[in-house]
Amino acid sequence: MFRAADGESGKRFGNETIRITGSGQVSIRLPAALTHLANAPHGRYILDTTVVFRHRGEEWADRIGVNRAVAYRIDHDVSRGRWYVTASWQRAAVPALPIDAALAKGVVAVDMNDDHLAAWYLDVHGNPVGEPRRYFYNLSGSTQHRDAQIRHALTRLLHHTRRCGAAAIAIEDLDFTDGRSREKHARNKRFRRMIARFPTAKLKARLVAMAAEQGIVIVAVDPAYTSRWGAQHWQQPLTSNIRKPTRHDAAAVAIGRRALGHPIRRRTAPPPHDRSDRAGHRTAQAPPEARRREEPRPRIPGPRTRCAPPGRGAKAGDQRAQHRSEHAAEQPSWQQDSIPLSLQER
């Protein structure tokens, strides 16, 4: 006594005949001759009991969350008097996609936080398109509740990426498992509490696994200065009367620009044409292949004043030709000759 049904991608929960929801509810679509026995709409019969998959339950939940094909088989064990449900699926080979081809249609940049994901779609030129998106989750409660919250947030993120037409998601390559980060912020109790409950490794692993099923590439970037430079260079320019981006939204823009190979910092506007500096030279961004372009600008040696350094400016030249207490006068120095010996005798 058994019943089996092959799955189909695109159908709800990956199977139209035998449907199992994320909470474990099992429903079977009855044949036309047995529709009078249905206890649910559309000719379906819902079982009283629920099922739990102990082995690879998270991977199964990720698949049904994105409506990927899952095959089921319901068997009856006569000796034990029990019914068992077996779920099976086939992992498709993920093709290796070059990074240039993955970023050809832009990228959805994501800033991961302890309570939400801040996402913003950037085109190939690094410009934010549309409105920022935030996908909240609650990490309190049981393990099943936390897993469901993370899976729901990642599913919404993947659906948003498909709607934008992008083929890549950019995230920060964070690693809070290193003991040095905890020692560095030992006195900051709020930060230590945040990284203790922040499931960075789980988020990245689940996102990579779920994105592979959708054919989406994950690009991990260096997290250095993304929050600081994003808030400094992108939060205010993107603010308007109808849009108030947060610091996390600006950080997502910085992450996306770094993934696309564009600089994060915005240079100042050029001066007018009536000054000595001609317009255009200060807005030139550093090319992607330039070394150390994301590092702080080197400090120019010398005093931080507007005066011209020695050897430059309109008064460059002989600095000793100025009336100063420590320098000689403008006229050349004059020295009296010694008196002749014949005059001394007289």
Short mmCIF file of C-alpha atoms in Angstrom, two decimals:
data_model
loop_
_atom_site.label_atom_id
_atom_site.label_comp_id
_atom_site.label_asym_id
_atom_site.label_seq_id
_atom_site.Cartn_x
_atom_site.Cartn_y
_atom_site.Cartn_z
CA MET A 1 0.00 0.00 0.00
CA PHE A 2 1.70 3.13 -1.19
CA ARG A 3 1.06 6.27 -3.15
CA ALA A 4 3.72 8.24 -5.04
CA ALA A 5 3.74 11.45 -7.06
CA ASP A 6 6.53 13.14 -8.96
CA GLY A 7 7.18 16.80 -8.31
CA GLU A 8 7.07 19.69 -10.75
CA SER A 9 8.96 22.96 -10.50
CA GLY A 10 6.73 26.00 -10.50
CA LYS A 11 3.82 24.29 -8.77
CA ARG A 12 2.92 25.31 -5.27
CA PHE A 13 5.32 23.67 -2.78
CA GLY A 14 6.85 21.72 -5.67
CA ASN A 15 4.12 19.10 -6.03
CA GLU A 16 0.49 19.37 -7.14
CA THR A 17 -0.68 15.82 -6.32
CA ILE A 18 0.83 15.33 -2.86
CA ARG A 19 1.35 18.71 -1.24
CA ILE A 20 3.21 19.19 2.03
CA THR A 21 3.42 22.69 3.44
CA GLY A 22 6.22 24.14 5.53
CA SER A 23 4.27 23.39 8.71
CA GLY A 24 4.02 19.68 7.78
CA GLN A 25 0.38 19.60 6.65
CA VAL A 26 -0.24 16.86 4.06
CA SER A 27 -2.97 17.10 1.42
CA ILE A 28 -3.70 14.76 -1.49
CA ARG A 29 -5.53 15.68 -4.66
CA LEU A 30 -8.16 13.01 -5.20
CA PRO A 31 -9.08 11.54 -8.60
CA ALA A 32 -12.28 12.67 -10.26
CA ALA A 33 -14.14 9.56 -9.08
CA LEU A 34 -13.31 10.30 -5.43
CA THR A 35 -13.84 14.05 -5.30
CA HIS A 36 -16.96 13.53 -3.16
CA LEU A 37 -14.65 12.44 -0.33
CA ALA A 38 -12.69 15.70 -0.35
CA ASN A 39 -12.62 17.77 2.83
CA ALA A 40 -10.90 20.80 1.29
CA PRO A 41 -11.49 22.96 -1.79
CA HIS A 42 -10.35 21.93 -5.28
CA GLY A 43 -10.88 18.23 -4.64
CA ARG A 44 -8.18 17.84 -2.00
CA TYR A 45 -8.14 15.67 1.09
CA ILE A 46 -6.17 16.94 4.12
CA LEU A 47 -4.76 14.38 6.52
CA ASP A 48 -5.26 14.83 10.24
CA THR A 49 -1.62 14.29 11.15
CA THR A 50 1.47 16.28 10.19
CA VAL A 51 4.89 15.12 9.06
CA VAL A 52 8.42 16.11 10.09
CA PHE A 53 11.57 15.42 8.05
CA ARG A 54 14.43 14.78 10.42
CA HIS A 55 17.04 14.24 7.73
CA ARG A 56 17.83 17.26 5.53
CA GLY A 57 14.72 19.03 6.71
CA GLU A 58 16.21 22.47 6.12
CA GLU A 59 17.14 21.65 2.54
CA TRP A 60 13.62 20.32 1.90
CA ALA A 61 12.10 23.47 3.38
CA ASP A 62 14.31 25.63 1.18
CA ARG A 63 13.13 23.80 -1.94
CA ILE A 64 9.43 24.07 -1.23
CA GLY A 65 9.93 27.70 -0.28
CA VAL A 66 10.94 28.51 -3.85
CA ASN A 67 8.50 25.98 -5.41
CA ARG A 68 11.14 23.55 -6.63
CA ALA A 69 10.17 19.99 -7.61
CA VAL A 70 9.93 17.48 -4.76
CA ALA A 71 8.70 13.89 -5.23
CA TYR A 72 6.83 12.12 -2.41
CA ARG A 73 6.07 8.52 -1.61
CA ILE A 74 3.64 7.47 1.16
CA ASP A 75 4.22 3.88 2.37
CA HIS A 76 2.42 1.71 4.90
CA ASP A 77 4.50 -0.47 7.20
CA VAL A 78 2.20 -3.38 8.08
CA SER A 79 4.44 -4.83 10.79
CA ARG A 80 4.68 -1.53 12.70
CA GLY A 81 1.30 -0.20 11.73
CA ARG A 82 2.73 3.15 10.65
CA TRP A 83 2.71 5.36 7.60
CA TYR A 84 5.90 6.98 6.33
CA VAL A 85 6.44 9.82 3.87
CA THR A 86 9.64 9.95 1.84
CA ALA A 87 10.67 13.12 0.02
CA SER A 88 13.23 13.03 -2.78
CA TRP A 89 14.61 15.53 -5.26
CA GLN A 90 17.41 15.83 -7.76
CA ARG A 91 20.09 18.42 -7.51
CA ALA A 92 20.67 20.08 -10.83
CA ALA A 93 24.25 20.83 -11.81
CA VAL A 94 24.89 24.53 -11.31
CA PRO A 95 26.71 25.91 -14.36
CA ALA A 96 29.81 27.98 -13.71
CA LEU A 97 28.87 31.52 -14.70
CA PRO A 98 31.67 34.07 -15.23
CA ILE A 99 31.52 37.08 -12.95
CA ASP A 100 31.26 39.50 -15.88
CA ALA A 101 28.24 37.67 -17.28
CA ALA A 102 26.62 37.51 -13.83
CA LEU A 103 26.96 41.27 -13.35
CA ALA A 104 25.92 42.19 -16.88
CA LYS A 105 22.35 42.99 -15.73
CA GLY A 106 23.21 44.69 -12.48
CA VAL A 107 23.23 43.33 -8.97
CA VAL A 108 20.98 43.27 -5.92
CA ALA A 109 23.14 44.44 -3.02
CA VAL A 110 22.23 43.22 0.47
CA ASP A 111 23.33 44.60 3.84
CA MET A 112 22.81 41.87 6.46
CA ASN A 113 21.71 42.95 9.94
CA ASP A 114 20.57 41.16 13.08
CA ASP A 115 16.87 41.84 12.41
CA HIS A 116 16.47 42.53 8.68
CA LEU A 117 18.06 42.46 5.23
CA ALA A 118 18.45 45.82 3.47
CA ALA A 119 18.49 45.31 -0.31
CA TRP A 120 18.77 47.70 -3.23
CA TYR A 121 19.02 46.97 -6.95
CA LEU A 122 21.91 48.66 -8.80
CA ASP A 123 22.31 48.78 -12.57
CA VAL A 124 25.53 47.94 -14.35
CA HIS A 125 26.79 51.52 -13.88
CA GLY A 126 26.38 51.35 -10.11
CA ASN A 127 23.30 53.59 -9.89
CA PRO A 128 20.49 52.65 -7.44
CA VAL A 129 17.26 51.83 -9.28
CA GLY A 130 13.82 51.87 -7.71
CA GLU A 131 13.25 51.85 -3.99
CA PRO A 132 15.18 50.07 -1.24
CA ARG A 133 13.68 46.88 0.15
CA ARG A 134 13.80 45.59 3.71
CA TYR A 135 13.07 42.00 4.67
CA PHE A 136 12.59 41.65 8.41
CA TYR A 137 12.93 38.49 10.47
CA ASN A 138 12.65 37.66 14.14
CA LEU A 139 15.35 35.42 15.59
CA SER A 140 13.63 34.84 18.92
CA GLY A 141 11.78 31.67 19.82
CA SER A 142 12.43 28.07 18.90
CA THR A 143 14.86 26.77 16.30
CA GLN A 144 12.04 25.94 13.89
CA HIS A 145 10.72 29.48 14.19
CA ARG A 146 14.13 31.02 13.51
CA ASP A 147 14.70 28.78 10.50
CA ALA A 148 11.30 29.65 9.11
CA GLN A 149 11.96 33.37 9.56
CA ILE A 150 15.30 33.21 7.76
CA ARG A 151 13.88 31.06 4.97
CA HIS A 152 10.96 33.43 4.44
CA ALA A 153 13.25 36.48 4.26
CA LEU A 154 15.63 34.81 1.80
CA THR A 155 12.72 33.61 -0.35
CA ARG A 156 11.39 37.15 -0.65
CA LEU A 157 14.88 38.38 -1.51
CA LEU A 158 15.27 35.81 -4.30
CA HIS A 159 11.84 36.67 -5.72
CA HIS A 160 12.78 40.34 -5.75
CA THR A 161 16.02 39.52 -7.56
CA ARG A 162 14.15 37.60 -10.25
CA ARG A 163 11.69 40.46 -10.72
CA CYS A 164 14.53 42.94 -11.15
CA GLY A 165 16.07 40.76 -13.86
CA ALA A 166 19.41 40.53 -12.04
CA ALA A 167 21.49 37.37 -11.95
CA ALA A 168 23.68 38.17 -8.94
CA ILE A 169 23.35 39.11 -5.29
CA ALA A 170 26.16 40.96 -3.52
CA ILE A 171 26.73 40.41 0.20
CA GLU A 172 29.47 41.21 2.68
CA ASP A 173 32.02 38.54 3.47
CA LEU A 174 31.45 38.79 7.21
CA ASP A 175 32.95 36.34 9.68
CA PHE A 176 32.10 36.84 13.34
CA THR A 177 33.36 33.39 14.32
CA ASP A 178 36.91 34.69 14.62
CA GLY A 179 37.83 35.30 18.22
CA ARG A 180 39.72 38.48 17.37
CA SER A 181 36.51 40.33 16.52
CA ARG A 182 35.07 39.47 19.92
CA GLU A 183 38.25 40.56 21.69
CA LYS A 184 38.31 43.80 19.72
CA HIS A 185 34.81 44.78 20.86
CA ALA A 186 34.98 43.22 24.32
CA ARG A 187 33.75 46.37 26.08
CA ASN A 188 30.88 46.99 23.68
CA LYS A 189 28.16 44.84 25.20
CA ARG A 190 25.58 45.83 22.61
CA PHE A 191 27.83 44.78 19.73
CA ARG A 192 28.81 41.52 21.42
CA ARG A 193 25.16 40.72 22.03
CA MET A 194 24.36 41.47 18.40
CA ILE A 195 27.08 39.26 16.90
CA ALA A 196 26.19 36.47 19.34
CA ARG A 197 22.69 36.16 17.88
CA PHE A 198 23.58 37.16 14.31
CA PRO A 199 23.44 33.97 12.17
CA THR A 200 26.00 35.10 9.61
CA ALA A 201 27.22 31.65 8.60
CA LYS A 202 23.69 30.24 8.45
CA LEU A 203 22.43 33.16 6.36
CA LYS A 204 25.25 32.81 3.85
CA ALA A 205 24.94 29.01 3.62
CA ARG A 206 21.16 29.13 3.18
CA LEU A 207 21.36 31.96 0.66
CA VAL A 208 23.99 30.18 -1.44
CA ALA A 209 21.98 26.94 -1.45
CA MET A 210 18.68 28.63 -2.31
CA ALA A 211 20.22 30.91 -4.92
CA ALA A 212 21.86 27.95 -6.67
CA GLU A 213 18.41 26.46 -7.26
CA GLN A 214 17.34 29.69 -8.94
CA GLY A 215 20.51 30.10 -11.00
CA ILE A 216 21.57 33.24 -9.12
CA VAL A 217 25.22 33.96 -8.37
CA ILE A 218 26.35 35.15 -4.92
CA VAL A 219 29.18 37.71 -4.92
CA ALA A 220 30.98 38.21 -1.59
CA VAL A 221 32.82 41.54 -1.20
CA ASP A 222 35.18 43.04 1.34
CA PRO A 223 33.11 44.60 4.17
CA ALA A 224 35.69 47.30 4.96
CA TYR A 225 34.21 50.82 5.26
CA THR A 226 30.93 49.89 3.53
CA SER A 227 28.71 51.26 6.31
CA ARG A 228 30.82 54.36 6.93
CA TRP A 229 31.35 55.38 3.31
CA GLY A 230 27.80 54.45 2.37
CA ALA A 231 26.36 56.77 5.00
CA GLN A 232 28.88 59.51 4.17
CA HIS A 233 28.61 59.51 0.38
CA TRP A 234 25.19 57.99 -0.50
CA GLN A 235 22.63 58.48 2.25
CA GLN A 236 22.17 62.23 1.82
CA PRO A 237 22.21 62.33 -2.04
CA LEU A 238 19.54 59.60 -2.17
CA THR A 239 17.27 61.33 0.35
CA SER A 240 14.19 63.12 -1.02
CA ASN A 241 10.75 64.18 0.13
CA ILE A 242 9.30 60.75 -0.63
CA ARG A 243 12.30 58.56 0.20
CA LYS A 244 14.26 58.40 3.43
CA PRO A 245 17.00 55.80 3.05
CA THR A 246 18.57 54.51 6.22
CA ARG A 247 22.22 53.92 6.97
CA HIS A 248 21.76 50.26 6.07
CA ASP A 249 20.26 51.16 2.69
CA ALA A 250 23.27 53.35 1.94
CA ALA A 251 25.56 50.51 2.99
CA ALA A 252 23.80 48.24 0.49
CA VAL A 253 24.62 50.76 -2.26
CA ALA A 254 28.27 50.72 -1.20
CA ILE A 255 28.31 46.90 -1.27
CA GLY A 256 26.77 46.81 -4.74
CA ARG A 257 29.21 49.36 -6.17
CA ARG A 258 32.16 47.42 -4.79
CA ALA A 259 30.80 44.20 -6.32
CA LEU A 260 30.43 45.93 -9.70
CA GLY A 261 33.98 47.30 -9.52
CA HIS A 262 33.02 50.96 -9.03
CA PRO A 263 34.42 53.26 -6.34
CA ILE A 264 32.26 53.95 -3.32
CA ARG A 265 33.38 57.45 -2.38
CA ARG A 266 31.99 60.38 -4.33
CA ARG A 267 34.50 63.10 -5.19
CA THR A 268 33.67 66.77 -4.67
CA ALA A 269 32.29 68.87 -7.52
CA PRO A 270 34.83 70.72 -9.69
CA PRO A 271 35.39 74.47 -9.18
CA PRO A 272 33.95 77.06 -11.59
CA HIS A 273 35.81 78.01 -14.74
CA ASP A 274 36.74 81.44 -13.42
CA ARG A 275 39.21 79.95 -10.96
CA SER A 276 42.69 78.68 -11.53
CA ASP A 277 41.57 75.07 -11.32
CA ARG A 278 39.65 74.06 -14.44
CA ALA A 279 36.53 71.95 -14.04
CA GLY A 280 36.66 68.24 -14.59
CA HIS A 281 39.77 66.97 -12.90
CA ARG A 282 38.36 66.34 -9.44
CA THR A 283 35.34 64.33 -10.54
CA ALA A 284 37.41 61.69 -12.34
CA GLN A 285 36.88 58.41 -10.50
CA ALA A 286 39.69 55.96 -10.00
CA PRO A 287 39.51 53.12 -12.54
CA PRO A 288 38.68 49.62 -11.26
CA GLU A 289 42.19 48.37 -11.93
CA ALA A 290 43.86 51.15 -9.90
CA ARG A 291 45.62 49.82 -6.82
CA ARG A 292 44.64 51.05 -3.36
CA ARG A 293 41.75 53.05 -4.75
CA GLU A 294 39.47 52.08 -1.86
CA GLU A 295 41.94 53.09 0.82
CA PRO A 296 42.00 56.49 2.55
CA ARG A 297 43.76 59.20 0.61
CA PRO A 298 47.40 59.70 1.58
CA ARG A 299 48.13 62.76 3.67
CA ILE A 300 50.17 65.45 1.95
CA PRO A 301 53.17 66.31 4.13
CA GLY A 302 53.47 69.83 5.42
CA PRO A 303 51.31 72.25 7.38
CA ARG A 304 47.55 72.15 6.77
CA THR A 305 47.30 75.80 5.67
CA ARG A 306 46.41 77.57 2.45
CA CYS A 307 49.82 79.22 2.10
CA ALA A 308 52.04 78.13 -0.77
CA PRO A 309 54.86 75.80 0.19
CA PRO A 310 58.42 77.00 -0.12
CA GLY A 311 59.59 77.29 -3.69
CA ARG A 312 56.09 77.83 -5.14
CA GLY A 313 53.66 80.67 -5.60
CA ALA A 314 54.00 84.24 -6.81
CA LYS A 315 56.77 85.09 -4.34
CA ALA A 316 58.86 82.08 -5.15
CA GLY A 317 62.54 82.89 -5.68
CA ASP A 318 65.08 84.47 -3.40
CA GLN A 319 63.40 84.42 -0.01
CA ARG A 320 66.30 86.38 1.46
CA ALA A 321 65.28 89.45 -0.54
CA GLN A 322 62.56 90.22 2.00
CA HIS A 323 62.79 92.54 4.97
CA ARG A 324 62.71 90.07 7.83
CA SER A 325 64.45 90.12 11.13
CA GLU A 326 66.22 86.85 10.50
CA HIS A 327 67.28 87.69 6.94
CA ALA A 328 69.49 90.39 5.44
CA ALA A 329 68.15 93.58 3.85
CA GLU A 330 67.13 93.86 0.21
CA GLN A 331 70.43 95.67 -0.72
CA PRO A 332 73.61 93.62 -0.86
CA SER A 333 75.75 93.74 2.23
CA TRP A 334 78.63 96.38 2.39
CA GLN A 335 81.89 95.87 4.19
CA GLN A 336 84.52 98.58 4.82
CA ASP A 337 88.03 97.89 3.65
CA SER A 338 90.88 97.95 6.11
CA ILE A 339 92.87 101.22 6.59
CA PRO A 340 96.22 101.32 4.74
CA LEU A 341 99.30 100.98 6.88
CA SER A 342 100.70 104.34 5.73
CA LEU A 343 97.61 106.13 7.02
CA GLN A 344 97.81 104.36 10.35
CA GLU A 345 101.37 105.59 10.87
CA ARG A 346 100.32 109.15 10.30
#
